[in-house]
Every structure is written in C-alpha cells, then in structure tokens.
Coordinates of C-alpha atoms and ligand atoms in Angstrom, one line a residue:
M1 CA -40.6 21.8 15.2
S2 CA -40.7 21.8 19.2
K3 CA -38.6 24.2 21.0
V4 CA -35.8 23.0 23.1
S5 CA -35.6 24.6 26.8
D6 CA -33.4 27.3 27.6
N7 CA -31.1 24.8 29.9
T8 CA -31.1 22.4 27.1
L9 CA -29.9 25.0 24.6
Q10 CA -26.8 25.6 26.8
T11 CA -25.8 22.1 26.8
L12 CA -26.6 20.7 23.5
P13 CA -24.6 17.9 22.3
R14 CA -22.1 18.9 19.6
H15 CA -22.2 15.4 17.9
V16 CA -25.3 13.1 17.9
A17 CA -25.4 9.5 16.8
V18 CA -28.5 7.6 16.1
V19 CA -29.4 3.9 15.5
M20 CA -32.3 4.3 13.7
D21 CA -34.3 1.1 14.6
G22 CA -37.8 -0.1 14.4
N23 CA -38.7 0.4 10.8
G24 CA -39.6 -3.4 10.2
R25 CA -42.0 -3.6 13.3
W26 CA -43.6 -0.5 12.4
A27 CA -44.5 -1.9 9.3
N28 CA -45.6 -5.2 10.9
K29 CA -47.8 -3.6 13.0
R30 CA -49.8 -1.9 10.0
H31 CA -49.6 -5.1 8.0
L32 CA -47.6 -3.4 5.6
P33 CA -44.4 -5.0 3.7
R34 CA -41.0 -4.1 5.7
A35 CA -40.0 -2.0 3.0
A36 CA -42.9 0.1 3.6
G37 CA -41.4 0.9 7.2
H38 CA -38.0 1.8 5.7
K39 CA -39.8 4.2 3.5
A40 CA -41.6 5.9 6.3
G41 CA -38.3 6.0 8.2
V42 CA -36.9 8.4 5.5
N43 CA -39.5 11.1 6.7
A44 CA -38.2 10.9 10.3
T45 CA -34.6 10.8 8.9
R46 CA -35.5 14.1 7.2
K47 CA -37.0 15.7 10.4
I48 CA -33.9 14.9 12.5
V49 CA -31.4 16.4 9.9
E50 CA -33.8 19.8 9.8
N51 CA -34.0 19.9 13.5
C52 CA -30.0 19.5 13.8
A53 CA -29.5 21.8 11.5
K54 CA -31.7 24.6 12.8
N55 CA -30.5 24.0 16.4
R56 CA -26.7 24.4 15.4
I57 CA -25.7 20.8 16.4
A58 CA -22.4 20.6 14.8
A59 CA -22.5 16.6 13.7
L60 CA -25.1 14.0 13.2
T61 CA -24.1 10.5 12.3
I62 CA -26.9 8.0 11.3
F63 CA -26.8 4.3 11.0
A64 CA -28.5 3.3 7.6
F65 CA -27.0 -0.2 6.9
S66 CA -24.8 -2.1 9.2
S67 CA -22.1 -4.6 7.7
E68 CA -24.5 -7.3 9.1
N69 CA -27.6 -6.2 7.3
W70 CA -26.4 -8.0 4.3
N71 CA -27.7 -11.1 6.0
R72 CA -31.3 -10.1 5.7
P73 CA -33.5 -11.5 3.1
K74 CA -32.2 -10.8 -0.4
S75 CA -35.6 -8.8 -1.4
E76 CA -35.4 -6.5 1.9
V77 CA -31.7 -5.7 1.0
S78 CA -32.5 -4.9 -2.8
S79 CA -35.4 -2.8 -1.6
L80 CA -33.3 -0.9 0.7
M81 CA -30.6 -0.4 -2.0
S82 CA -33.4 1.0 -4.2
L83 CA -34.5 3.3 -1.4
F84 CA -30.8 4.6 -0.9
V85 CA -30.5 5.5 -4.3
S86 CA -33.9 7.0 -4.6
T87 CA -33.6 9.1 -1.4
L88 CA -30.1 10.3 -2.3
T89 CA -31.2 11.5 -5.7
G90 CA -34.5 13.1 -4.0
E91 CA -32.8 14.8 -1.1
V92 CA -29.2 16.0 -2.1
K93 CA -30.3 19.4 -3.6
K94 CA -32.4 20.2 -0.6
L95 CA -29.5 19.0 1.6
H96 CA -27.1 21.4 -0.3
K97 CA -29.5 24.4 0.1
K98 CA -29.7 24.0 3.6
N99 CA -26.0 24.1 3.6
V100 CA -25.6 20.4 4.9
R101 CA -22.1 18.6 4.5
V102 CA -22.7 14.8 3.7
R103 CA -20.4 12.4 4.2
F104 CA -20.4 8.3 4.0
I105 CA -18.6 6.2 6.3
G106 CA -18.3 2.3 5.7
E107 CA -17.1 0.1 2.9
R108 CA -18.8 1.5 -0.2
L109 CA -17.3 -0.9 -3.0
R110 CA -19.9 -3.5 -2.1
F111 CA -22.6 -1.2 -3.4
S112 CA -23.9 -1.0 -7.0
E113 CA -21.9 1.4 -9.3
K114 CA -25.3 3.3 -9.4
L115 CA -25.2 3.9 -5.8
Q116 CA -21.8 4.4 -5.6
K117 CA -22.0 7.1 -8.0
S118 CA -25.0 8.8 -6.2
I119 CA -22.9 8.6 -3.0
A120 CA -19.9 10.3 -4.7
E121 CA -21.8 13.0 -6.4
C122 CA -23.6 13.9 -3.1
E123 CA -20.3 14.1 -1.1
A124 CA -18.9 16.2 -4.0
L125 CA -21.8 18.7 -4.2
T126 CA -21.9 19.3 -0.5
E127 CA -18.2 19.2 0.3
D128 CA -17.6 22.8 0.8
N129 CA -20.7 23.4 3.0
T130 CA -20.3 24.7 6.4
G131 CA -23.7 24.0 8.2
L132 CA -24.5 20.6 9.8
K133 CA -22.0 17.9 9.2
L134 CA -24.2 14.7 8.2
N135 CA -22.3 11.5 8.2
I136 CA -24.3 8.5 6.8
A137 CA -23.1 5.1 7.8
A138 CA -23.8 2.6 5.3
N139 CA -22.3 -0.9 4.9
Y140 CA -20.6 0.1 8.2
G141 CA -19.3 -1.9 11.2
G142 CA -17.3 -0.6 14.0
R143 CA -15.0 -3.8 13.9
W144 CA -14.6 -3.1 10.1
D145 CA -13.6 0.5 11.1
I146 CA -10.9 -0.8 13.5
V147 CA -9.6 -3.3 11.0
N148 CA -9.5 -0.7 8.2
A149 CA -7.7 1.6 10.6
C150 CA -5.1 -0.9 11.5
R151 CA -4.5 -1.6 7.6
S152 CA -4.1 2.3 6.8
L153 CA -1.7 2.6 9.9
I154 CA 0.6 -0.3 8.9
S155 CA 0.6 0.9 5.4
S156 CA 1.7 4.3 6.6
M157 CA 4.4 2.9 8.7
Q158 CA 5.8 0.8 5.6
D159 CA 5.7 4.0 3.6
S160 CA 7.6 5.8 6.2
A161 CA 10.2 3.1 6.4
T162 CA 11.1 3.3 2.6
D163 CA 10.5 7.2 2.1
T164 CA 12.9 9.3 3.8
D165 CA 10.7 12.6 3.5
A166 CA 7.7 11.2 5.4
A167 CA 7.2 11.4 8.9
S168 CA 8.7 8.6 10.9
L169 CA 6.2 6.1 12.2
D170 CA 7.5 3.2 14.4
V171 CA 5.5 1.0 16.6
Q172 CA 6.5 3.2 19.8
S173 CA 4.7 6.2 18.1
I174 CA 1.3 4.3 18.1
D175 CA -0.8 5.7 21.0
E176 CA -4.7 6.3 21.0
Q177 CA -4.6 9.7 19.3
L178 CA -2.5 8.2 16.5
F179 CA -4.6 5.1 16.1
G180 CA -7.8 7.2 16.1
S181 CA -6.7 9.3 13.5
F182 CA -7.2 6.4 10.9
L183 CA -10.8 5.6 11.8
S184 CA -13.9 6.9 10.3
L185 CA -15.1 10.4 11.7
S186 CA -11.5 11.2 12.9
D187 CA -11.9 14.9 12.0
T188 CA -15.0 15.4 14.1
P189 CA -15.5 15.4 17.9
E190 CA -16.8 12.0 19.3
P191 CA -20.4 11.4 19.7
D192 CA -21.7 13.1 22.7
L193 CA -25.0 11.6 22.7
L194 CA -26.2 8.2 20.9
I195 CA -30.0 7.9 20.6
R196 CA -31.3 4.4 19.7
T197 CA -35.1 4.0 18.8
G198 CA -37.1 0.7 18.6
G199 CA -36.5 -0.5 22.2
E200 CA -33.3 -2.6 21.8
Q201 CA -30.5 -1.6 24.3
R202 CA -27.4 -2.5 22.3
I203 CA -24.7 -1.0 19.9
S204 CA -24.9 -3.3 17.1
N205 CA -21.4 -2.8 15.9
F206 CA -22.1 1.1 15.5
L207 CA -19.0 3.4 16.3
I208 CA -17.7 1.1 18.8
W209 CA -14.3 3.0 19.4
Q210 CA -16.0 6.5 18.9
L211 CA -18.7 6.0 21.4
A212 CA -16.5 5.2 24.2
Y213 CA -17.9 8.2 26.4
A214 CA -21.2 9.0 24.7
E215 CA -24.3 9.1 26.9
L216 CA -26.6 6.3 25.7
Y217 CA -30.5 7.1 25.3
F218 CA -32.9 4.1 24.4
V219 CA -36.3 4.7 23.6
D220 CA -39.2 2.3 22.5
T221 CA -40.6 4.6 19.9
L222 CA -40.1 2.9 16.3
W223 CA -38.0 5.1 14.0
P224 CA -40.8 6.1 11.7
D225 CA -42.6 7.6 14.6
F226 CA -39.7 9.5 16.0
S227 CA -41.0 12.9 16.2
D228 CA -39.3 16.6 16.8
Q229 CA -40.8 16.1 20.4
D230 CA -38.9 12.8 20.9
F231 CA -35.7 14.5 19.9
S232 CA -36.2 17.5 22.2
D233 CA -36.8 15.0 25.0
A234 CA -33.6 13.1 24.3
L235 CA -31.9 16.5 24.3
D236 CA -33.4 17.7 27.5
W237 CA -32.3 14.2 29.1
F238 CA -28.7 14.8 27.6
A239 CA -28.6 18.3 29.3
G240 CA -29.4 16.5 32.7
R241 CA -26.4 14.2 32.6
Q242 CA -23.3 14.9 34.4
R243 CA -20.3 13.7 32.3
R244 CA -17.4 12.7 34.4
F245 CA -14.9 11.1 32.0
G246 CA -13.4 9.1 34.9
K247 CA -13.5 12.2 37.5
T248 CA -15.7 12.3 40.5
G249 CA -18.7 14.3 40.4
Q250 CA -17.4 16.7 43.0
Q251 CA -14.5 17.6 40.8
I252 CA -16.8 18.3 38.0
Q253 CA -18.9 20.8 40.1
Q254 CA -15.7 22.4 41.2
E255 CA -14.7 22.8 37.4
Q256 CA -18.0 24.2 36.6
A257 CA -18.2 26.7 39.6
T258 CA -14.7 28.0 38.5
A259 CA -15.7 28.1 34.9
A260 CA -18.6 30.2 35.8
I261 CA -16.7 32.7 37.8
E262 CA -14.0 33.2 34.9
Ligands
IPE1 C1 -33.7 -0.3 11.1 O1 -35.0 -0.9 11.1 C2 -33.4 -0.4 9.4 C3 -32.3 -1.0 9.2 C4 -31.4 -1.8 9.7 C5 -31.8 -0.7 7.8 P1 -35.2 -2.4 11.3 O2 -35.4 -3.0 9.8 O3 -34.2 -3.3 12.1 O4 -36.4 -2.7 12.0 P2 -37.0 -3.8 13.0 O5 -35.7 -3.8 14.1 O6 -37.0 -5.2 12.5 O7 -38.2 -3.3 13.4
IPE2 C1 -28.8 -1.7 13.5 O1 -30.1 -2.1 13.5 C2 -28.5 -1.2 12.0 C3 -29.2 0.0 11.7 C4 -30.1 0.6 12.2 C5 -28.9 0.4 10.1 P1 -30.3 -3.8 13.5 O2 -31.9 -3.9 13.5 O3 -29.7 -4.4 12.4 O4 -29.7 -4.4 14.6 P2 -29.9 -5.7 15.3 O5 -29.6 -6.8 14.3 O6 -31.2 -5.6 15.9 O7 -28.9 -5.7 16.5
MG3 MG1 -33.7 -3.7 14.0

C-alpha cells in the first residue's frame, strides 16, 4: 500500500464515496466479455476497502449497482447478480475479521431471495464491528432515496397524528435536518470526497442529497486499474482543497488560524 503524505494524513476525509465506473471498457480493451471487467473490478474494490480501513477513514460508500442498471442486457444483469452473491459469500468473513461494518443501501426487495439472504447475513455478522463503515449501494438511486424518505416521513406524521404517545410531527416541523434523518446514511457524516473513475463527469443518480458539499474528483483510470497509488493521489488532491461551505476563503483562513492557536 502506498503511503499517504503527512499533510494528507491530517486532512483525511471522514467519508469517501466512490462511483466505480469503467469495468465494461476495461474488458472491451482486452477483447473480454463485460462480465470479466466486473470480476476484475472486485479486486480494486477489495484494495480500496483495505486501504480505507488501514488509513482509519470512518466510512466508505461504493456504488455497486444503480436503479438504472436494470436497463442493461439481461445477461449482464444476471452475471452481475451472480458476482454479487459469490463476492459476498467469499468476502464476508474477511471483512468481519478486519472489523468492517457492512450495510447495504437501496431497494433490496427486487433482488433474488438468495442475494437478499446473503445481504442480511453479511449485515448481521458485521453489525457490531467498530472499524470502517462500508456502505454498499445496490439497486440504489438518489431519487429513490428521496422518495423513500418522503414516504417514511409522511407515515411517521400519520402515526404521530393518531398515537398520542408519539412525538408530534407536523408540516411546520419539517426542516432539512428532519428530512435528512429519513434518508440513507443519516447516521453517517455526509461524504467529504466523491471519486468517480472511468472518465465520466456525472453523478448518475448516486447520493444526490448527501453529496451536496462533497469535493468531486474525476479520474480517467478504469475501475479495475484503480490502484492504491491512485487512491493516495485522490486523498492528496482532497487535502489541498479549501472547503468553504458558503463562507469566503478569508473567513476560512481566519478560522484555521484561530483553531491553530487554541
Ligand atoms: C461500472 O462499470 C459497474 C457497474 C455499473 C455495475 P460499467 O459496467 O459501467 O463500465 P463501463 O462504463 O461500461 O466501462
Ligand atoms: C454508475 O455507473 C453506476 C455504478 C457505478 C454502479 P453507470 O456506468 O451505470 O453510469 P452511466 O450510465 O454511465 O451514467
Ligand atoms: Mg459505466
């Protein structure tokens, strides 16, 4: 594993999100079926998980299958589903040993019973782990997440209207914090850094609410080729960003100077 610089270590993101893109092109370049690209992508995923765990990054959220990926040819979808089952079965014990807590986000009911069972077992086995929080977005879409949050919020409001013991929830009490608490990953700090491999510069319906203030890092490297060095480069780039959250650069510099004195 390549070493991150001292400067980078001080400014590591707490939460990294990754759009693992480019598996198909990686395979095409080698005249291999697309499924071979997805399989090769698993190795890159294993590496970044280990890297985040070692560097004490609190959370990693990876985009494994979007709600739109069902539109791919049937044969590709089915090879991806088989790969998910075999990868989960093969990796779960190793992840548990590394103290990684695994959770899935997305609509899982559309998956086969076998895959749903693997997902549930993986979550249950690792649930009390205190190391890296690994979130796997599978059949996930940011728009689905928002609509799902609306449904949950409205049903809580209906419950609170009929249940006198429940905390009162009315239209006026809806604010960004309350709404956000119904979204996926609401118990995790928002992603600080989004990495997308494969050269496309778009979000593709990933965490559209949660990425509001993430730093966006796009790299041409295809996912199966994404190395520890590529990840270190992304972390170094992130360490050089000034995050302003609406303030001026001068305000941020003053805040940093004050914090350094205290
Ligand atoms: C990302 O790689 C993996 C999934 C979407 C499952 P792609 O399969 O999108 O690879 P390209 O973009 O076609 O190269
Ligand atoms: C996004 O990649 C989804 C995943 C990486 C799982 P896509 O390859 O599906 O995105 P688009 O279609 O090029 O935007
Ligand atoms: Mg793609």
